[in-house]
PDB file of C-alpha atoms in Angstrom:
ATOM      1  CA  UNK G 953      99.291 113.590 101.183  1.00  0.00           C
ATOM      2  CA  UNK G 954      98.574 109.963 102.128  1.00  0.00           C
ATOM      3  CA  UNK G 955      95.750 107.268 100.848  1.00  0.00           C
ATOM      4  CA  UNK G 956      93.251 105.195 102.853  1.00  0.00           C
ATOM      5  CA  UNK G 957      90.986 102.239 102.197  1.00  0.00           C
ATOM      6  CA  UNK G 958      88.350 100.752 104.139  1.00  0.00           C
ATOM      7  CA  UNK G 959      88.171  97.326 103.349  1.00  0.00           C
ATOM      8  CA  UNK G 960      85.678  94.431 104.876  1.00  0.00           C
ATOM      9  CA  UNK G 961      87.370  90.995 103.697  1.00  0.00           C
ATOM     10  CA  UNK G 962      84.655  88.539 102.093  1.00  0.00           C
ATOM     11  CA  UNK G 963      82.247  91.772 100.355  1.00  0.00           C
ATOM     12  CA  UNK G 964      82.272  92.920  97.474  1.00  0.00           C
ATOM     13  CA  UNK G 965      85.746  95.141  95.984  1.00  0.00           C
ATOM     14  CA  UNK G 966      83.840  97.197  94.408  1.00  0.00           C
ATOM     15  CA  UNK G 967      82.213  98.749  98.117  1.00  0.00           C
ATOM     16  CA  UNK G 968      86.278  99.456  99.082  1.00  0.00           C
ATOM     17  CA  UNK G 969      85.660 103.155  99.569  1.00  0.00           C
ATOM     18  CA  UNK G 970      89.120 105.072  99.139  1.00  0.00           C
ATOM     19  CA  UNK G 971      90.406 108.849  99.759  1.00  0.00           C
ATOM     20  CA  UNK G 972      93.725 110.689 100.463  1.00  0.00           C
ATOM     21  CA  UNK G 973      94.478 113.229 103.183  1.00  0.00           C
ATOM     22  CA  UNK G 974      96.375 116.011 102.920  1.00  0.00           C
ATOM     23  CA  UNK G 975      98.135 117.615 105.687  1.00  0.00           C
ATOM     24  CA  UNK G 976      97.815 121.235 106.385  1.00  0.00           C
ATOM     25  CA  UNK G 977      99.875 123.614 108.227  1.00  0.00           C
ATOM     26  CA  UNK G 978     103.006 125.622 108.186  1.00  0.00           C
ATOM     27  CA  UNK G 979     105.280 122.718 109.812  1.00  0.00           C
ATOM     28  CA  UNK G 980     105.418 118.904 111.094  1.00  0.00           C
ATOM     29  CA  UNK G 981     103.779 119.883 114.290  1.00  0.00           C
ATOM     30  CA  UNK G 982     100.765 121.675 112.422  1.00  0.00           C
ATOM     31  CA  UNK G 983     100.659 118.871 109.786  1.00  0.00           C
ATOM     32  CA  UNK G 984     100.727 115.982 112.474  1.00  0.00           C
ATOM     33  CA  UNK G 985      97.630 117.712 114.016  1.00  0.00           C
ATOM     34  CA  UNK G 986      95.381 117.839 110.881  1.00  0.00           C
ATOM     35  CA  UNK G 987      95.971 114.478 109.696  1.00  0.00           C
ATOM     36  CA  UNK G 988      94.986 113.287 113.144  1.00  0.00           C
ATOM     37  CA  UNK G 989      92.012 115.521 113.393  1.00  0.00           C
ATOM     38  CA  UNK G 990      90.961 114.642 109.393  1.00  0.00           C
ATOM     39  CA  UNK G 991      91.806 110.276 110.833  1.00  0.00           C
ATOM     40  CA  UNK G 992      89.089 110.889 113.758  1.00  0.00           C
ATOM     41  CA  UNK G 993      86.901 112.466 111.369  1.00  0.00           C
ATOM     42  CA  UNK G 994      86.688 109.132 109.416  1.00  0.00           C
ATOM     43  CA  UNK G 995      85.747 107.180 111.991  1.00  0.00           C
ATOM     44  CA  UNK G 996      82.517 109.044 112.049  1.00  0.00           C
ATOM     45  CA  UNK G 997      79.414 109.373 109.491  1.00  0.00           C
ATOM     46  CA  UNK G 998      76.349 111.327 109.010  1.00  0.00           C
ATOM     47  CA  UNK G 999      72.739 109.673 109.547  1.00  0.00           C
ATOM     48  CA  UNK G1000      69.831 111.187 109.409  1.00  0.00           C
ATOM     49  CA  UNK G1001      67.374 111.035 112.428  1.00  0.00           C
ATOM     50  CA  UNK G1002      63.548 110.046 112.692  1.00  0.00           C
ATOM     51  CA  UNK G1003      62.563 114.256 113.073  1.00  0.00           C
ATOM     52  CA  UNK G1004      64.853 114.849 109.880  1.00  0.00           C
ATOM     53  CA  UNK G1005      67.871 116.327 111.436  1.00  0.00           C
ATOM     54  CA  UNK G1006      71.565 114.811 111.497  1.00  0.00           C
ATOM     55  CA  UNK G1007      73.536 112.831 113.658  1.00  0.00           C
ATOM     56  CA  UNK G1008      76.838 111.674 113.891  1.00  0.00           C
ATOM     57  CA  UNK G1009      77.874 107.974 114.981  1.00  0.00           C
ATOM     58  CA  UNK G1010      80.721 106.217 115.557  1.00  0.00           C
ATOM     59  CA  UNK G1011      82.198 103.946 112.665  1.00  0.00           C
ATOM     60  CA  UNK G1012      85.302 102.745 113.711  1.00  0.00           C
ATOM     61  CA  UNK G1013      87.639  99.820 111.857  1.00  0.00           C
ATOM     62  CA  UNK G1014      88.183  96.984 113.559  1.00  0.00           C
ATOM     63  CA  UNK G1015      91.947  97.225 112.793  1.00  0.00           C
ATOM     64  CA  UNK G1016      93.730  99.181 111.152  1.00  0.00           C
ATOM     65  CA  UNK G1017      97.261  98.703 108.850  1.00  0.00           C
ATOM     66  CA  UNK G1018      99.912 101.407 108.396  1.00  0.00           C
ATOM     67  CA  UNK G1019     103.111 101.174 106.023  1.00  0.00           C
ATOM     68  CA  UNK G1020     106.305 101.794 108.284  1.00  0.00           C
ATOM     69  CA  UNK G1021     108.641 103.894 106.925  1.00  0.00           C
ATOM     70  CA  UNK G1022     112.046 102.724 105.393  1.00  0.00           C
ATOM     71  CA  UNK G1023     114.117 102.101 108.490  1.00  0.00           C
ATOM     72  CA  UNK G1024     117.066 103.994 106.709  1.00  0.00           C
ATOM     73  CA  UNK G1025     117.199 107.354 105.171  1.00  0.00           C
ATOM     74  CA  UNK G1026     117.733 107.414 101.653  1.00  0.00           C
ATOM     75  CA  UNK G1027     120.426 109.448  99.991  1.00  0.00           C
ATOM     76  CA  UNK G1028     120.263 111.197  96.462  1.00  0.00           C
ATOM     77  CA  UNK G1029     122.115 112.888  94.304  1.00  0.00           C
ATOM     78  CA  UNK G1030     121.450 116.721  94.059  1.00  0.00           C
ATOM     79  CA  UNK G1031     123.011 118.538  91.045  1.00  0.00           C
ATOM     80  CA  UNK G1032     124.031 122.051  91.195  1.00  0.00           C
ATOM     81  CA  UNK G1033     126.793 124.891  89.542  1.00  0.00           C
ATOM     82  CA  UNK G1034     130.587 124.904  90.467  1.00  0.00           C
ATOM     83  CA  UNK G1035     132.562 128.436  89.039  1.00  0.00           C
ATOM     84  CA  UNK G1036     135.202 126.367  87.766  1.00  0.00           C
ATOM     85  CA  UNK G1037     134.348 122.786  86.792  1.00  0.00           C
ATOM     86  CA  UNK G1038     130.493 123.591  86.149  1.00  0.00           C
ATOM     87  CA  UNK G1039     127.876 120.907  87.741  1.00  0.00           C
ATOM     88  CA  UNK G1040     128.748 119.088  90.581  1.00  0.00           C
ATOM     89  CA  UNK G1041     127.333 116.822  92.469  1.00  0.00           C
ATOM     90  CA  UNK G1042     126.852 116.389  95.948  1.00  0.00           C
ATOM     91  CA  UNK G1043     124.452 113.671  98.473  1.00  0.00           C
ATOM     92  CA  UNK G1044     121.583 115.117 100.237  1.00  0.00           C
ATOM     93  CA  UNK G1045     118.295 113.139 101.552  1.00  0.00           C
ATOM     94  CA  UNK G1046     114.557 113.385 101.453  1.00  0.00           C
ATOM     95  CA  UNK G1047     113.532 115.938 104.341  1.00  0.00           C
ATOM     96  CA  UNK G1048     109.838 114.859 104.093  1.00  0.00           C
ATOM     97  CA  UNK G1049     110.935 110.914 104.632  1.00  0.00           C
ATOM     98  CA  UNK G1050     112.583 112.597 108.245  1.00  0.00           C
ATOM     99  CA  UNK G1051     109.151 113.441 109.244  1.00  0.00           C
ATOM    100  CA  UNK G1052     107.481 110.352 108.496  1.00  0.00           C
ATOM    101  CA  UNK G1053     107.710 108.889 111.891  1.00  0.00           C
ATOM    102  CA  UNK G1054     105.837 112.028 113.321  1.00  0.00           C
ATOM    103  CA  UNK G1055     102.657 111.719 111.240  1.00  0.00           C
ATOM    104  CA  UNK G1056     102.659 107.429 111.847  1.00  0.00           C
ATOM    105  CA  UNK G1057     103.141 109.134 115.346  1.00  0.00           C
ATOM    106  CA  UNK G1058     100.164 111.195 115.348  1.00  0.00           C
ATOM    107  CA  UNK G1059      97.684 108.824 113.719  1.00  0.00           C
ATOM    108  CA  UNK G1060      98.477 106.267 115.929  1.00  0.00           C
ATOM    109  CA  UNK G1061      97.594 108.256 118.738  1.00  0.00           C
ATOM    110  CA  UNK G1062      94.028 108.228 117.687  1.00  0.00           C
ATOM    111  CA  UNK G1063      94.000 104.643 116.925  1.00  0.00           C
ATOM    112  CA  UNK G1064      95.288 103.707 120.241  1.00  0.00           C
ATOM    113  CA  UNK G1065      92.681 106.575 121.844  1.00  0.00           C
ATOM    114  CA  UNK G1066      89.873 104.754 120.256  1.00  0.00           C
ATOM    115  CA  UNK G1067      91.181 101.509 121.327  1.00  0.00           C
ATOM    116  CA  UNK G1068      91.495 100.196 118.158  1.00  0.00           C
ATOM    117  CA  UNK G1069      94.375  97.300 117.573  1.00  0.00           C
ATOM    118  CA  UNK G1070      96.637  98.292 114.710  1.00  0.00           C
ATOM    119  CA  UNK G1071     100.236  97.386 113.125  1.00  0.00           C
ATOM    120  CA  UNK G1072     102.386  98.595 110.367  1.00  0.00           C
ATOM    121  CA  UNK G1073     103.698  97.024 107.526  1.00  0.00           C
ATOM    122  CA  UNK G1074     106.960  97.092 105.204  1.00  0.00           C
ATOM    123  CA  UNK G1075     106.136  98.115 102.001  1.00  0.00           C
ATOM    124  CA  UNK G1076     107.785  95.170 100.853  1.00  0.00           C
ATOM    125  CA  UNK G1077     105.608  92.397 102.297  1.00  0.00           C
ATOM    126  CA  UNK G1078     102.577  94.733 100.775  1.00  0.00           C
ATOM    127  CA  UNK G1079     103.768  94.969  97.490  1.00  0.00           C
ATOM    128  CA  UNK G1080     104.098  90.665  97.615  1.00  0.00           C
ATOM    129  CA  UNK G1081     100.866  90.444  98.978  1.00  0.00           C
ATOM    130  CA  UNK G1082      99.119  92.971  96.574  1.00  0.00           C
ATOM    131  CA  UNK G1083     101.631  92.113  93.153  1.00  0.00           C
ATOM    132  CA  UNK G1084     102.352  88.927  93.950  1.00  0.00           C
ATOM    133  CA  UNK G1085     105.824  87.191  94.348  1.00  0.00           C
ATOM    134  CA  UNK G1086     108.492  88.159  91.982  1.00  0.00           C
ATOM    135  CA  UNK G1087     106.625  91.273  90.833  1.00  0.00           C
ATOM    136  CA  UNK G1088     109.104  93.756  89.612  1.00  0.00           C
ATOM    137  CA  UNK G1089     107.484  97.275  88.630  1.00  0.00           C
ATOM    138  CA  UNK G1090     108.205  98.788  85.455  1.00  0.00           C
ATOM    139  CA  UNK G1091     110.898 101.941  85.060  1.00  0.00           C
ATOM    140  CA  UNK G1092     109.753 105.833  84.577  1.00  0.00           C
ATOM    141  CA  UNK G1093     112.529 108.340  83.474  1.00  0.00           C
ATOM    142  CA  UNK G1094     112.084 111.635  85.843  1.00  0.00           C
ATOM    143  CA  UNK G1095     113.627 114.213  85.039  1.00  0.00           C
ATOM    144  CA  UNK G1096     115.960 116.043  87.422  1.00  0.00           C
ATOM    145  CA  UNK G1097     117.765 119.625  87.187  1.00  0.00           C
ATOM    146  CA  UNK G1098     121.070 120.172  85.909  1.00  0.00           C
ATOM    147  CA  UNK G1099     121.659 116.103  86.185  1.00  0.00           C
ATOM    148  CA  UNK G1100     124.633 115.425  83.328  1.00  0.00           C
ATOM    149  CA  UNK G1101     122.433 113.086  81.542  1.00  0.00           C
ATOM    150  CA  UNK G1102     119.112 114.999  82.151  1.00  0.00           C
ATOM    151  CA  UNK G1103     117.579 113.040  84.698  1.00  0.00           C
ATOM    152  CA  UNK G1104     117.273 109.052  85.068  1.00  0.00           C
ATOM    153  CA  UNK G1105     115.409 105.987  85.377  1.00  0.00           C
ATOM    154  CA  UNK G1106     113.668 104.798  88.639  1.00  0.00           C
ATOM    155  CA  UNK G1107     111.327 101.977  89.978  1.00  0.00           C
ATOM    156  CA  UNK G1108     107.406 103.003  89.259  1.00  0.00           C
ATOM    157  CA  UNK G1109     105.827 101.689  91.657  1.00  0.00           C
ATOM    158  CA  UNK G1110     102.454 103.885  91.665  1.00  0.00           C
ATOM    159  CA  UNK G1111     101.429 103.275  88.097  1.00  0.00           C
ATOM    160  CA  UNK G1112     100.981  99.512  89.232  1.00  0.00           C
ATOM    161  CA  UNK G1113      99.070 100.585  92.388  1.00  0.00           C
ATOM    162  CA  UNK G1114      96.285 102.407  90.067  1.00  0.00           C
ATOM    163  CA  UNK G1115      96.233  99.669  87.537  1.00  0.00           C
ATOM    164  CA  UNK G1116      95.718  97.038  89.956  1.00  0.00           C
ATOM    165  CA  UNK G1117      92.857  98.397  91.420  1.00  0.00           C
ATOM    166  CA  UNK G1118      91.377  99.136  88.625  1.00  0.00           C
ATOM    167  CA  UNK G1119      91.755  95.806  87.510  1.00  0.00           C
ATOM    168  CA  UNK G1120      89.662  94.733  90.534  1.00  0.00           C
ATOM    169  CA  UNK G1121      86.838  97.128  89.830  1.00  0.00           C
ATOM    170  CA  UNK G1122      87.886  99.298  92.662  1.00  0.00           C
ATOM    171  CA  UNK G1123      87.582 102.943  92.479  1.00  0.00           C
ATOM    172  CA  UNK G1124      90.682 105.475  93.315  1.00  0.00           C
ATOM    173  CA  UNK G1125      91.335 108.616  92.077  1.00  0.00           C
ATOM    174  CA  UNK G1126      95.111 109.064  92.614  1.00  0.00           C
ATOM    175  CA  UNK G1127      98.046 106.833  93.527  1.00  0.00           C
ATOM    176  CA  UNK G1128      98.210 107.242  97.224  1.00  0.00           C
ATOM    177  CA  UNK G1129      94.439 105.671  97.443  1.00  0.00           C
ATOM    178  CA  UNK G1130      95.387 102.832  95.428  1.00  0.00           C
ATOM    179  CA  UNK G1131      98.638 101.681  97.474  1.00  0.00           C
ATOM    180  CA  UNK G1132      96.173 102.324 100.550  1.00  0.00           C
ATOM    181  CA  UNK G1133      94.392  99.522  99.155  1.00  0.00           C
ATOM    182  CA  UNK G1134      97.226  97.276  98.875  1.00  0.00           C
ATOM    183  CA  UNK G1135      98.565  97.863 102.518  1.00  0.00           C
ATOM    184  CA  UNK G1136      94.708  97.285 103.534  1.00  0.00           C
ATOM    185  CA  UNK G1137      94.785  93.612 101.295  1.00  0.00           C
ATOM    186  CA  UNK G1138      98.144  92.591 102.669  1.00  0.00           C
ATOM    187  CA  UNK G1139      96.918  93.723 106.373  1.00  0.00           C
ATOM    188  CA  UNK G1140      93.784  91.013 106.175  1.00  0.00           C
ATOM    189  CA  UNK G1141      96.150  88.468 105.741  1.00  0.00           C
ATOM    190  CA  UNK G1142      98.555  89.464 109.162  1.00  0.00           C
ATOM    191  CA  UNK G1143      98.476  87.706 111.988  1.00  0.00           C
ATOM    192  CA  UNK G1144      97.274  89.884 114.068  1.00  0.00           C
ATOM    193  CA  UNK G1145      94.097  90.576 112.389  1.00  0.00           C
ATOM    194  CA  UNK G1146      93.591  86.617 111.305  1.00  0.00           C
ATOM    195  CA  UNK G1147      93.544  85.778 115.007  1.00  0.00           C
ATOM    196  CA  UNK G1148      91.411  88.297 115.926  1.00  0.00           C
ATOM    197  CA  UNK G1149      88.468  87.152 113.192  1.00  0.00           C
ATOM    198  CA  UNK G1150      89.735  83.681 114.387  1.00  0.00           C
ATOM    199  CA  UNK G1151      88.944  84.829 117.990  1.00  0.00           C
ATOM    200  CA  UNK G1152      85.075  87.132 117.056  1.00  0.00           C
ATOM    201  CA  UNK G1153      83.827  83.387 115.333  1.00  0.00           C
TER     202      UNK G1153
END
């Protein structure tokens, strides 16, 4: 599942509309194909026509942001049973963070299709654009199996995402929308896109 925002700097925050996809399909291949398929569907609304019946036109951004993935793997602890000296633990990583590059991959390929300039962004520089400088999000105890000490504490960054918007009047239903709206208020202020407004006036 992933968020998006459509954002027009200078109107209002509260006409940011927001959603989430959610890839289907029984592996990356399948799941790559149905967010691209549900990313060409946005770029397209409804109208109705003179006679009464529908039509379909295109709406596409003007650019569009996308947070890179961490450039390194991360590694975790996983806990699990030994016969003799009881839990052990042993390093293992996040396969879903593996497959990252092949949905950027496949939604890329329908920006470029519709010729429509895009770039990524660290989540990094977002969070310092959206939280400002020196933000530091709170910590969240999660609970993990068989962990010695029953689980431990970790950065929250998604509670701040929700509460931010919200704090701007902006509506989102679910964490993934509201970090989409952070990555889309940190890609207004890129280069890329402030020389192409610089360029349209």
């Amino acid at each position: 599942t992933t968020g998006f925002a459509w954002y027009e700097p200078g109107s209002s925050l509260s006409s940011i509309k927001t959603g989430t996809f959610k890839a289907a399909g029984d592996n990356a291949e399948e799941k790559a194909a149905s967010l691209a398929l549900q990313l060409r569907e946005l770029f397209y609304e409804e109208f109705t026509l003179q006679e009464g019946s529908k039509g379909r036109r295109l709406v596409k951004p003007d650019f569009v942001v996308i947070e890179r993935p961490l450039p390194n793997i991360m590694q975790f602890e996983k806990f699990g049973d030994d016969l003799i000296d009881g839990e052990i633990a042993s390093s293992t990583v996040n396969p879903n963070q593996m497959l990252l590059p092949t949905y950027i991959g496949a939604a890329v390929a329908i920006i470029a299709a519709y010729r429509i300039p895009f770039e990524t962004i660290a989540p990094q520089s977002w969070h310092k654009a959206y939280y400002g400088s020196g933000f530091k999000p709170p910590k969240k105890w999660v609970r993990i199996k068989r962990h010695p000490q029953g689980g431990k504490w970790q950065n929250d960054w998604k509670t701040p995402a929700i509460e931010r918007a919200r704090a701007l009047r902006i509506t989102v239903k679910n964490a993934d929308a509201a970090e989409a709206v952070g990555i889309a208020f940190a890609g207004a202020g890129l280069q890329t896109f402030r020389s192409m407004t610089a360029r349209a006036a």
